[in-house]
Amino acid sequence: MLGGSVYVAFIRFAISFAGIILLFSRMSESRFSRKRTTICYGCFSVVAVGLACVWYVVDWASCVRMVAFALFLSFAVVSIVMSSDSVYLSIYKLALTFYLMAIFVIGGLEVAISFFDRNIWADIIARIILILLMTFFIEKKLKNTIRDFGDYVESEGDKLSVAVMIASILFGIGIVLDPNIRETTPYWAYQIIMNFVLVGTLQFLMFRFYLHIGKEKEYERENQLIQMNHRLLERQLELLEESVESGRRIRHDVRHHNAVIAEYIRRGQKEELLQYLKEYDKETDQGVAANICANTAVNNILAAYTRKAENEQIKVTLDVELGRDLSIPNIDLVAILANAYENAIYACMEVKKQPDERECFIHMKIKRRKNKLIIFCSNTCRRETQLKNGQPKMEFTGGIGVSSIIKAAEKYDGEYDFKNDNGVFIFRLIMNIPLAL
């Protein structure tokens, strides 16, 4: 709009490219290392800006109309390939980047036209200042929030709402960068300002909406962890009360046992005494909790919930091969095993309420294979148990944290699935065991 030589055009192209690369990199993580990312973007920028300058010299009129769309479309393709985000989330972040690009392009032009008598260098300096201000603000205030927002959109947002957000930005950019506009007027400036305000307000509201949803889901997961810890404490208190009661009974009975032993000795009945002691040892062993595996945390979790399942007349089969040392923190093991076992017990109890009198069982298998932890749990469930997005609905799990299982598993690149096999619910998980430091 301000014209200028090919050297000025080169500077503008270079500044615009540097601006969008800087802004996009603040909002999106690259799937490559920083060095490789810098080299790729640098080489692409040199080629793209060079071709744009050739176009500017060969056909100035068509270049002015179309170069921006051609350059940034090619940049979009390269950025989507390099971004670690999903395609539609990368497109949204690119659209937001182009919206910010439109602000610094139009802002630079308006500053030059309104205050510096269409001075080309005023436009260039204004663009640089606006880019630096945007980058500083995003880096200091919005970087982590925008990336959290992206995670929430990935997990909670539907593709239609994201498409609407992208379309609103692109329509706004299309109006602002209309190549048919020749001269600026106060009315045109008013339209541009209103366009920026309305598009920006819509994005801000959607931004806040998804942040709110994401925070609510986090609070829900935290609440589920609190419920899980509460139920674990209940199981531990039940075991403690049983131990206390058992101790009282032993102290009460020990006097009788001592009296019987003393009487056998007085009468010289050694064989009868030995037989009595064998029976006493057998009775004592029956009251000792089973040693399920060498890992204390896993042993305690499984023992507590096995006791509860057996009290509910649920048949339990455990196949656990796990050593003492496991570099997965106990809190993550608790989140996975306690939730899976609790959900299995809940499912069996729901089946018991039905009239078909099916036998309820829980079969849990835990194995370590080199650097992998394998967890398998199958249990009786209602045949109408349904899955949503590959996960059991909350009404079929008692509200206890499938999301907590998934969150803990994903920390270790876990692969999991849930399935209802005609009334038998199956949960499978394979995750990496981190190397011990």
XYZ file of C-alpha atoms in Angstrom:
437
model
C 0.000 0.000 0.000
C 2.916 2.313 0.636
C 4.989 1.072 -2.314
C 8.796 1.123 -2.251
C 11.714 -0.598 -3.920
C 12.364 -4.319 -3.935
C 14.796 -3.848 -1.028
C 12.031 -2.296 1.077
C 9.711 -5.125 0.045
C 12.403 -7.619 1.116
C 12.634 -5.979 4.546
C 8.845 -6.051 4.970
C 8.613 -9.698 3.934
C 11.476 -10.637 6.251
C 9.964 -8.768 9.216
C 6.515 -10.290 8.643
C 7.973 -13.793 8.394
C 10.102 -13.292 11.496
C 7.030 -11.978 13.301
C 4.743 -14.899 12.555
C 7.486 -17.455 13.274
C 8.197 -15.772 16.608
C 4.521 -15.550 17.579
C 3.635 -19.072 16.445
C 6.623 -20.601 18.243
C 5.470 -18.946 21.484
C 2.098 -20.703 21.211
C 3.053 -24.096 19.771
C 5.730 -26.674 20.574
C 7.775 -28.045 17.693
C 8.148 -31.791 17.329
C 11.845 -31.284 16.569
C 14.746 -29.943 18.604
C 15.231 -26.186 18.877
C 18.293 -26.261 16.628
C 16.581 -28.273 13.898
C 13.454 -26.122 14.129
C 15.499 -22.937 13.759
C 17.339 -24.301 10.728
C 14.091 -25.457 9.036
C 12.313 -22.159 9.587
C 15.409 -20.215 8.550
C 15.869 -22.089 5.276
C 12.178 -21.885 4.469
C 12.099 -18.143 5.181
C 15.095 -17.454 2.925
C 13.539 -19.384 0.019
C 10.041 -17.914 0.507
C 11.197 -14.315 0.912
C 13.544 -14.644 -2.078
C 10.759 -15.937 -4.324
C 8.443 -13.176 -3.074
C 11.020 -10.533 -4.032
C 11.372 -12.040 -7.524
C 7.577 -11.965 -7.856
C 7.588 -8.330 -6.674
C 10.011 -7.374 -9.448
C 8.343 -9.408 -12.227
C 4.679 -8.521 -11.575
C 4.226 -5.855 -8.929
C 0.419 -5.588 -9.277
C -0.359 -9.286 -8.728
C 2.322 -9.528 -6.045
C 0.669 -6.765 -3.994
C -2.688 -8.551 -4.243
C -1.656 -12.156 -3.635
C 1.808 -12.412 -2.093
C 0.599 -12.299 1.500
C -1.825 -15.194 1.018
C 0.707 -17.250 -0.937
C 3.476 -16.759 1.608
C 1.395 -17.455 4.667
C -0.379 -20.427 3.103
C 2.992 -22.033 2.456
C 4.096 -21.112 5.985
C 0.939 -22.768 7.337
C 1.750 -26.051 5.572
C 5.323 -26.083 6.901
C 4.219 -25.177 10.436
C 1.561 -27.893 10.587
C 4.179 -30.469 9.602
C 6.611 -29.212 12.260
C 4.122 -28.667 15.097
C 3.614 -31.344 17.752
C -0.081 -30.392 18.065
C -2.894 -32.125 16.222
C -3.746 -30.761 12.762
C -6.893 -28.877 13.725
C -5.268 -27.365 16.839
C -2.260 -26.292 14.734
C -4.635 -24.666 12.241
C -6.326 -22.762 15.051
C -3.000 -21.494 16.418
C -1.937 -20.512 12.906
C -5.183 -18.602 12.407
C -4.584 -16.813 15.713
C -1.026 -16.045 14.595
C -2.292 -14.588 11.311
C -4.801 -12.511 13.247
C -1.921 -11.026 15.251
C 0.006 -10.624 11.989
C -2.899 -8.614 10.556
C -2.762 -6.372 13.628
C 0.924 -5.533 13.241
C 0.665 -5.133 9.434
C -2.368 -2.841 9.571
C -1.026 -1.148 12.682
C 2.264 -0.328 10.967
C 0.494 1.030 7.909
C -1.887 3.160 9.935
C 0.940 4.607 12.020
C 2.877 5.522 8.869
C -0.173 6.995 7.104
C -1.687 8.865 10.062
C 1.406 10.256 11.792
C 4.392 10.123 9.420
C 3.043 11.156 6.015
C 3.158 7.573 4.593
C 6.814 7.139 5.510
C 7.966 3.630 4.611
C 10.472 3.367 7.452
C 7.873 4.447 10.018
C 5.763 1.483 8.857
C 8.702 -0.915 9.234
C 9.689 0.372 12.688
C 6.080 0.291 13.890
C 5.772 -3.344 12.767
C 8.918 -4.324 14.653
C 7.720 -2.592 17.829
C 4.275 -4.231 17.645
C 5.822 -7.689 17.062
C 8.162 -7.294 20.035
C 5.334 -6.090 22.283
C 3.109 -9.020 21.288
C 5.921 -11.531 21.768
C 6.829 -10.091 25.171
C 3.204 -10.154 26.335
C 2.636 -13.734 25.159
C 5.917 -14.940 26.664
C 5.342 -13.324 30.059
C 1.574 -13.568 30.471
C -0.043 -16.039 28.080
C 2.442 -18.706 26.971
C 1.574 -21.370 29.535
C -2.106 -20.439 29.511
C -2.329 -20.759 25.723
C -0.674 -24.175 25.810
C -3.003 -25.285 28.628
C -5.870 -23.964 26.524
C -4.637 -26.111 23.633
C -4.613 -29.189 25.876
C -8.158 -28.442 27.022
C -9.355 -27.978 23.437
C -7.716 -31.308 22.530
C -9.399 -33.186 25.369
C -12.702 -31.351 25.841
C -13.491 -29.452 22.649
C -15.415 -30.749 19.671
C -14.063 -30.126 16.187
C -17.105 -28.069 15.157
C -16.499 -25.401 17.811
C -12.807 -25.229 16.887
C -13.782 -24.898 13.213
C -16.080 -21.974 14.099
C -13.240 -20.283 15.984
C -10.878 -20.739 13.016
C -13.470 -19.508 10.512
C -14.202 -16.356 12.532
C -10.510 -15.451 12.579
C -10.005 -16.149 8.881
C -13.069 -14.115 7.895
C -11.789 -11.255 10.017
C -8.347 -11.448 8.435
C -9.899 -11.609 4.952
C -11.795 -8.374 5.583
C -8.766 -6.600 7.000
C -6.373 -7.681 4.237
C -8.785 -7.175 1.348
C -6.424 -6.466 -1.633
C -9.087 -4.388 -3.430
C -8.923 -1.603 -0.868
C -6.965 1.267 -2.418
C -7.350 4.171 -0.044
C -8.022 4.426 3.650
C -10.886 6.536 4.995
C -12.174 7.200 8.513
C -15.055 4.826 7.807
C -12.614 2.119 6.665
C -10.532 2.650 9.820
C -13.709 2.314 11.911
C -14.571 -0.966 10.158
C -11.095 -2.325 10.763
C -11.140 -1.407 14.452
C -14.602 -2.979 14.937
C -13.461 -6.096 13.073
C -10.437 -6.507 15.322
C -12.514 -5.871 18.447
C -15.324 -8.285 17.542
C -13.047 -11.104 16.388
C -10.765 -10.590 19.374
C -13.715 -10.562 21.790
C -15.096 -13.805 20.326
C -11.710 -15.504 20.648
C -11.299 -14.222 24.196
C -14.720 -15.568 25.211
C -14.021 -18.964 23.646
C -10.593 -18.927 25.259
C -12.134 -18.302 28.676
C -14.831 -20.899 28.031
C -12.374 -23.696 27.298
C -10.140 -22.678 30.177
C -13.166 -22.882 32.461
C -14.087 -26.343 31.147
C -10.499 -27.543 31.496
C -10.202 -26.260 35.061
C -13.511 -27.888 35.966
C -12.232 -31.218 34.636
C -9.041 -30.833 36.660
C -11.084 -30.112 39.784
C -13.208 -33.158 39.012
C -10.103 -35.350 38.733
C -8.745 -33.930 41.987
C -12.083 -34.639 43.638
C -11.940 -38.213 42.363
C -8.446 -38.585 43.815
C -9.748 -37.306 47.156
C -12.596 -39.843 47.002
C -10.115 -42.564 46.146
C -7.870 -41.610 49.077
C -10.919 -41.526 51.338
C -11.916 -45.035 50.319
C -8.364 -46.276 50.719
C -8.312 -44.842 54.225
C -11.604 -46.602 54.928
C -10.098 -49.914 53.810
C -7.014 -49.293 55.941
C -9.156 -48.393 58.965
C -11.178 -51.572 58.494
C -7.968 -53.590 58.471
C -6.708 -51.718 61.518
C -9.956 -52.343 63.421
C -9.770 -56.026 62.522
C -6.162 -56.145 63.720
C -7.082 -54.448 66.999
C -9.986 -56.820 67.522
C -7.798 -59.769 66.659
C -5.194 -58.579 69.167
C -7.809 -58.307 71.898
C -9.072 -61.803 71.143
C -5.539 -63.194 71.189
C -4.794 -61.536 74.533
C -8.068 -62.866 75.904
C -7.417 -66.382 74.615
C -3.749 -66.572 75.527
C -4.573 -67.207 79.183
C -6.726 -70.183 78.208
C -4.002 -71.513 75.882
C -1.405 -71.183 78.642
C -3.689 -73.014 81.044
C -4.241 -75.869 78.552
C -0.506 -76.159 77.822
C 0.282 -76.176 81.547
C -2.297 -78.936 82.126
C -0.857 -81.098 79.307
C 2.625 -80.696 80.817
C 1.425 -81.558 84.322
C -0.138 -84.750 83.014
C 2.856 -85.599 80.851
C 0.706 -85.786 77.684
C 3.409 -84.803 75.209
C 1.739 -86.205 72.083
C -1.530 -84.455 72.868
C 0.389 -81.231 73.527
C 2.174 -81.414 70.175
C -1.135 -82.022 68.394
C -2.701 -79.074 70.185
C 0.221 -76.800 69.227
C -0.071 -77.846 65.563
C -3.757 -76.973 65.559
C -2.986 -73.669 67.252
C -0.313 -72.826 64.638
C -2.750 -73.669 61.846
C -5.423 -71.421 63.318
C -2.891 -68.602 63.772
C -1.692 -68.862 60.148
C -5.254 -68.498 58.893
C -5.502 -65.080 60.465
C -2.346 -63.771 58.787
C -2.869 -61.596 55.708
C -1.725 -63.169 52.462
C 1.531 -61.964 50.973
C 0.450 -61.101 47.427
C 3.730 -59.696 46.109
C 7.042 -58.250 47.263
C 6.090 -54.651 46.473
C 4.703 -53.196 49.698
C 2.481 -50.522 48.125
C 0.896 -52.913 45.637
C 0.548 -55.629 48.282
C -1.300 -53.307 50.672
C -3.608 -51.925 47.971
C -4.562 -55.353 46.672
C -4.924 -56.826 50.172
C -7.257 -54.040 51.284
C -9.526 -54.285 48.256
C -9.433 -58.087 48.126
C -10.737 -58.137 51.690
C -13.587 -55.818 50.704
C -14.405 -57.885 47.593
C -14.498 -61.124 49.558
C -16.780 -59.517 52.147
C -19.161 -58.784 49.255
C -19.048 -62.463 48.221
C -17.051 -61.700 45.078
C -14.621 -64.351 43.852
C -11.133 -62.841 43.470
C -8.201 -64.260 41.510
C -4.868 -62.462 41.678
C -1.851 -63.190 39.488
C 0.850 -60.728 40.517
C 4.547 -60.919 39.679
C 6.161 -57.744 40.895
C 9.450 -57.113 42.656
C 10.138 -54.819 45.550
C 11.845 -52.071 43.550
C 9.690 -50.261 41.019
C 10.609 -46.764 39.858
C 6.961 -45.757 39.352
C 5.931 -43.602 42.355
C 3.484 -45.253 44.754
C 0.912 -42.494 44.292
C 0.623 -43.349 40.578
C 0.324 -47.058 41.304
C -2.400 -46.251 43.821
C -4.248 -44.103 41.267
C -4.296 -46.953 38.746
C -4.758 -50.081 40.883
C -7.108 -48.670 43.520
C -9.391 -47.082 40.950
C -9.433 -50.181 38.742
C -10.157 -52.474 41.718
C -12.775 -50.111 43.169
C -14.569 -49.887 39.833
C -14.488 -53.669 39.477
C -16.059 -54.125 42.935
C -18.704 -51.505 42.156
C -19.557 -53.239 38.860
C -19.933 -56.609 40.602
C -22.157 -55.118 43.307
C -24.377 -53.609 40.587
C -24.688 -57.061 38.974
C -25.784 -58.542 42.330
C -28.759 -56.170 42.283
C -30.019 -57.771 39.067
C -32.309 -60.833 39.076
C -30.212 -63.102 36.815
C -27.952 -64.242 39.732
C -24.722 -64.345 37.764
C -21.538 -65.330 39.560
C -19.425 -62.256 40.279
C -15.678 -62.429 39.927
C -12.622 -60.205 39.650
C -9.457 -61.400 37.962
C -6.443 -59.106 38.187
C -3.059 -59.766 36.646
C 0.028 -57.567 37.125
C 3.314 -58.440 35.435
C 6.618 -56.758 34.796
C 8.311 -57.505 31.497
C 11.661 -55.736 31.236
C 10.824 -52.016 31.181
C 7.060 -52.538 30.804
C 4.361 -52.811 33.457
C 1.351 -54.849 32.319
C -1.966 -54.590 34.158
C -5.015 -56.640 33.244
C -8.317 -56.627 35.114
C -11.509 -58.428 34.148
C -14.704 -58.500 36.183
C -18.383 -59.193 35.967
C -20.408 -56.156 34.884
C -23.851 -55.247 33.632
C -24.313 -56.260 30.016
C -25.647 -52.812 29.201
C -22.449 -51.115 30.372
C -21.615 -48.575 27.675
C -18.429 -46.836 26.593
C -18.077 -43.213 25.497
C -14.939 -42.205 23.598
C -13.437 -45.566 24.530
C -14.088 -45.082 28.273
C -16.845 -46.410 30.565
C -19.504 -43.859 31.441
C -19.503 -42.504 34.969
C -22.832 -44.145 35.911
C -21.260 -47.573 35.308
C -18.176 -46.943 37.467
C -19.671 -45.248 40.510
C -17.980 -41.988 39.524
C -14.538 -43.256 40.538
C -11.658 -42.061 38.466
C -11.242 -43.631 35.095
C -9.781 -40.218 34.241
C -7.325 -40.648 37.139
C -6.230 -44.001 35.720
C -5.728 -42.450 32.303
C -3.889 -39.407 33.646
C -1.486 -41.576 35.655
C -0.960 -43.974 32.738
C -0.247 -41.205 30.233
C 2.604 -39.933 32.417
C 4.468 -43.100 31.402
C 3.333 -43.249 27.742
C 0.789 -45.884 28.658
C -1.465 -47.627 26.139
C -4.829 -48.665 27.552
C -8.251 -49.841 26.502
C -11.622 -50.673 28.062
C -14.103 -53.226 26.722
C -17.405 -54.812 27.679
C -17.327 -58.412 26.437
C -20.967 -59.430 26.918
C -21.070 -58.741 30.644
C -17.358 -59.070 31.388
C -15.593 -55.748 31.663
C -11.936 -55.809 30.591
C -9.310 -53.180 31.364
C -5.815 -53.495 29.865
C -2.826 -51.255 30.342
C 0.800 -51.376 29.221
C 3.090 -48.544 30.308
C 6.784 -47.804 30.463
C 8.699 -48.137 33.710
C 11.116 -45.195 33.954
C 14.767 -45.920 34.539
C 15.785 -45.583 38.167
C 18.056 -42.601 38.838
